[in-house]
Short mmCIF file of C-alpha atoms in Angstrom, two decimals:
data_model
loop_
_atom_site.label_atom_id
_atom_site.label_comp_id
_atom_site.label_asym_id
_atom_site.label_seq_id
_atom_site.Cartn_x
_atom_site.Cartn_y
_atom_site.Cartn_z
CA MET A 1 -21.80 16.83 15.43
CA ALA A 2 -22.95 13.76 17.40
CA LYS A 3 -20.78 12.66 20.30
CA ARG A 4 -19.81 9.41 18.58
CA GLU A 5 -18.88 11.21 15.37
CA LYS A 6 -16.82 13.75 17.31
CA LYS A 7 -14.91 10.98 19.07
CA ALA A 8 -14.23 9.23 15.75
CA ALA A 9 -13.06 12.50 14.20
CA THR A 10 -10.70 13.19 17.12
CA ARG A 11 -9.30 9.66 16.99
CA ASN A 12 -8.70 9.95 13.24
CA ALA A 13 -7.06 13.34 13.71
CA ILE A 14 -4.65 11.82 16.24
CA LEU A 15 -3.82 8.96 13.86
CA ASP A 16 -3.33 11.40 10.99
CA ALA A 17 -1.00 13.46 13.17
CA ALA A 18 0.91 10.30 14.14
CA ALA A 19 1.33 9.50 10.44
CA VAL A 20 2.87 12.93 9.85
CA VAL A 21 5.21 12.61 12.83
CA VAL A 22 6.33 9.06 12.06
CA GLY A 23 6.77 9.95 8.40
CA ARG A 24 8.96 12.89 9.41
CA HIS A 25 10.90 11.48 12.37
CA GLY A 26 10.34 7.71 12.40
CA TYR A 27 8.70 5.64 15.11
CA GLY A 28 11.70 5.99 17.41
CA LYS A 29 11.26 9.75 17.76
CA ALA A 30 7.47 9.85 17.47
CA SER A 31 6.74 10.78 21.08
CA ILE A 32 3.23 11.25 22.40
CA GLY A 33 4.12 14.90 22.97
CA ARG A 34 5.07 15.42 19.32
CA ILE A 35 1.94 13.68 18.13
CA ALA A 36 -0.27 15.73 20.46
CA GLU A 37 1.35 18.94 19.24
CA GLU A 38 0.84 17.97 15.60
CA ALA A 39 -2.80 17.06 16.27
CA GLY A 40 -3.41 20.24 18.26
CA VAL A 41 -4.72 18.37 21.29
CA ALA A 42 -3.71 18.10 24.93
CA HIS A 43 -1.10 15.45 25.70
CA GLY A 44 -3.42 13.59 28.06
CA LEU A 45 -6.29 13.48 25.57
CA ILE A 46 -4.47 10.87 23.51
CA TYR A 47 -4.77 8.38 26.36
CA LEU A 48 -8.55 8.61 26.17
CA TYR A 49 -8.33 7.02 22.72
CA PHE A 50 -5.25 4.80 23.00
CA GLN A 51 -3.97 2.76 25.93
CA ASN A 52 -0.38 3.82 25.41
CA GLN A 53 2.14 4.72 22.72
CA GLN A 54 2.39 1.10 21.52
CA ASP A 55 -1.38 0.88 21.12
CA LEU A 56 -1.26 4.02 18.98
CA PHE A 57 1.56 2.57 16.88
CA ASP A 58 -0.33 -0.72 16.47
CA GLN A 59 -3.35 1.11 15.07
CA LEU A 60 -1.44 3.53 12.86
CA LEU A 61 -0.56 1.21 9.97
CA PRO A 62 -4.09 -0.22 9.60
CA HIS A 63 -5.43 3.36 9.59
CA VAL A 64 -3.17 4.70 6.84
CA GLY A 65 -2.76 1.41 4.98
CA GLU A 66 -6.46 0.75 4.56
CA ALA A 67 -6.85 4.16 2.94
CA MET A 68 -4.39 3.15 0.22
CA LEU A 69 -6.04 -0.22 -0.33
CA ARG A 70 -9.42 1.49 -0.74
CA PHE A 71 -7.88 3.94 -3.21
CA ILE A 72 -6.46 1.09 -5.30
CA ALA A 73 -9.73 -0.86 -5.11
CA ASP A 74 -11.67 2.16 -6.36
CA ALA A 75 -9.18 2.70 -9.20
CA THR A 76 -9.44 -0.90 -10.40
CA MET A 77 -13.16 -1.37 -9.87
CA ASP A 78 -14.08 -1.15 -13.55
CA ALA A 79 -11.16 -3.27 -14.85
CA LYS A 80 -12.38 -6.17 -16.95
CA THR A 81 -9.27 -8.37 -16.91
CA LEU A 82 -6.37 -9.23 -14.62
CA ALA A 83 -3.97 -7.41 -16.94
CA GLU A 84 -6.04 -4.25 -16.77
CA ARG A 85 -6.35 -4.53 -12.97
CA GLU A 86 -2.58 -4.87 -12.64
CA ARG A 87 -1.87 -1.84 -14.80
CA LYS A 88 -4.46 0.35 -13.10
CA GLY A 89 -3.47 -0.97 -9.68
CA LEU A 90 0.20 -0.12 -10.25
CA ASP A 91 -0.68 3.40 -11.34
CA ALA A 92 -2.98 3.88 -8.35
CA ASN A 93 -0.40 2.45 -5.94
CA PHE A 94 2.24 5.00 -6.91
CA GLU A 95 -0.23 7.85 -7.25
CA TYR A 96 -1.34 7.31 -3.67
CA LEU A 97 2.22 7.09 -2.36
CA GLN A 98 3.19 10.31 -4.12
CA HIS A 99 0.48 12.14 -2.18
CA ASN A 100 1.03 10.17 1.03
CA PRO A 101 4.78 9.45 1.20
CA ALA A 102 4.70 8.92 4.98
CA LEU A 103 3.04 5.54 4.40
CA HIS A 104 6.28 4.14 2.97
CA ARG A 105 8.24 4.83 6.16
CA ILE A 106 5.35 3.79 8.39
CA LEU A 107 5.09 0.43 6.63
CA ASN A 108 8.82 -0.27 6.60
CA GLU A 109 9.50 0.68 10.22
CA ALA A 110 6.36 -1.06 11.48
CA ALA A 111 8.17 -4.37 10.98
CA PHE A 112 10.21 -3.45 14.08
CA PHE A 113 7.98 -1.05 16.01
CA ALA A 114 4.55 -2.63 15.38
CA PRO A 115 5.32 -6.16 14.12
CA LYS A 116 1.86 -7.60 14.71
CA ALA A 117 0.19 -4.79 12.78
CA HIS A 118 2.84 -5.14 10.07
CA GLN A 119 2.18 -8.84 9.57
CA GLN A 120 -1.58 -8.32 9.58
CA TYR A 121 -1.32 -5.58 6.99
CA LEU A 122 0.91 -7.66 4.71
CA ARG A 123 -1.61 -10.50 4.90
CA ARG A 124 -4.42 -8.02 4.20
CA MET A 125 -2.58 -6.63 1.17
CA ALA A 126 -1.61 -10.07 -0.13
CA GLY A 127 -5.16 -11.29 0.38
CA GLY A 128 -6.54 -8.61 -1.91
CA TYR A 129 -3.86 -9.34 -4.49
CA THR A 130 -4.55 -13.07 -4.31
CA ARG A 131 -8.26 -12.49 -4.86
CA SER A 132 -7.45 -10.48 -7.97
CA LEU A 133 -5.26 -13.31 -9.23
CA GLN A 134 -8.00 -15.79 -8.37
CA ARG A 135 -10.41 -13.89 -10.58
CA GLY A 136 -7.87 -14.11 -13.39
CA TRP A 137 -7.44 -17.83 -12.74
CA ASP A 138 -11.19 -18.43 -12.77
CA ALA A 139 -11.41 -16.57 -16.10
CA ASN A 140 -8.62 -18.78 -17.56
CA GLU A 141 -6.36 -15.75 -18.01
CA ILE A 142 -3.39 -17.23 -16.11
CA SER A 143 -1.33 -20.05 -17.59
CA GLY A 144 1.66 -22.01 -16.37
CA PHE A 145 0.80 -21.98 -12.65
CA ASP A 146 -1.36 -24.02 -10.33
CA GLU A 147 -4.15 -22.38 -8.36
CA SER A 148 -2.31 -23.22 -5.14
CA GLU A 149 0.56 -20.93 -6.22
CA LEU A 150 -1.50 -17.73 -6.44
CA GLU A 151 -0.73 -16.50 -2.92
CA VAL A 152 3.00 -17.00 -3.48
CA ILE A 153 2.76 -15.02 -6.72
CA ALA A 154 0.92 -12.25 -4.88
CA TYR A 155 3.73 -11.88 -2.33
CA MET A 156 6.35 -11.93 -5.08
CA MET A 157 4.62 -9.15 -7.00
CA ILE A 158 4.20 -7.05 -3.84
CA GLY A 159 7.91 -7.51 -3.15
CA ALA A 160 8.84 -6.51 -6.69
CA ARG A 161 6.85 -3.29 -6.39
CA GLU A 162 8.50 -2.46 -3.07
CA TYR A 163 12.03 -2.85 -4.42
CA LEU A 164 11.22 -0.86 -7.57
CA LEU A 165 9.84 1.84 -5.29
CA GLU A 166 13.06 1.90 -3.25
CA ARG A 167 15.32 1.97 -6.30
CA TYR A 168 13.49 4.32 -8.64
CA ALA A 169 10.90 6.40 -6.79
CA VAL A 170 12.11 7.27 -3.27
CA SER A 171 14.17 10.41 -2.74
CA GLY A 172 14.44 11.40 0.90
CA HIS A 173 10.91 12.04 2.14
CA GLU A 174 9.56 12.42 -1.40
CA ILE A 175 8.11 9.75 -3.68
CA THR A 176 7.71 10.09 -7.42
CA ASP A 177 6.04 7.89 -9.99
CA LEU A 178 8.05 5.05 -11.50
CA PRO A 179 9.90 6.07 -14.68
CA PRO A 180 7.83 4.99 -17.71
CA ASP A 181 10.45 2.50 -18.92
CA VAL A 182 10.64 0.86 -15.49
CA LYS A 183 6.87 0.61 -15.27
CA LYS A 184 6.74 -0.85 -18.78
CA THR A 185 9.35 -3.49 -17.96
CA TYR A 186 7.50 -4.52 -14.80
CA LEU A 187 4.19 -4.85 -16.61
CA ARG A 188 5.74 -6.80 -19.48
CA MET A 189 7.38 -9.16 -17.00
CA VAL A 190 4.07 -9.78 -15.22
CA ALA A 191 2.23 -10.32 -18.50
CA ARG A 192 4.79 -12.76 -19.89
CA SER A 193 5.18 -14.63 -16.60
CA LEU A 194 1.47 -15.22 -16.13
CA GLY A 195 0.57 -15.63 -19.80
CA LEU A 196 -1.63 -12.53 -19.83
CA ASP A 197 -2.76 -10.49 -22.80
CA SER A 198 0.03 -7.91 -22.94
CA SER A 199 -2.12 -5.56 -25.05
CA MET A 200 -4.21 -4.98 -21.91
CA MET A 201 -1.10 -4.19 -19.88
CA LEU A 202 0.33 -1.44 -22.07
CA PRO A 203 -1.15 1.11 -24.45
CA ALA A 204 -1.07 -0.24 -27.99
CA ALA A 205 1.71 2.13 -29.10
CA GLU A 206 3.99 1.10 -26.20
CA GLU A 207 3.34 -2.62 -26.67
CA SER A 208 4.10 -2.32 -30.39
CA ALA A 209 7.34 -0.47 -29.66
CA SER A 210 8.42 -2.99 -27.02
CA THR A 211 8.05 -5.94 -29.38
CA SER A 212 9.45 -4.32 -32.51
#
């Protein structure tokens, strides 16, 4: 392995270990010693890659958060409409969190322990969401809102997902998928609010049942 590749692999291993430790203990108890032990490296080696503990914390959320955003982007790549992107994106969002539950705690606690990274990540996430809405706007799929309101809508929808996650999918350190009826209600709300084709949001049988 080339020297540069080895350094990148070691850095990623440290960040992955930090994600495990923060997910298990929280930022407050995520000492450099615990992270080094989890990564299987010497304590002092971490300081070759990060200036200090705060530098490590500041880089943790972008590391784990970008992985989820890439996962969602890949899952929605072939979606033809905004409604289809929203449905596939919601499924991908919760699928990723089920396999990577530490991200939920990392994101929430970062508001206090890594506020700059937290704000940057929220803007990054909202930016992607806004671009998806913009595509829907450009295709005349959205009705009832001005183009200038798309970013606000993006933040509202992100917030709705977060609260549904907290209420219906988080149990200790475990995350499950949203219950089907909760997911259906969310998707129907989004479709009706934005004037989208609800048949693209839900399978035909579910949409028929919900309107009967």
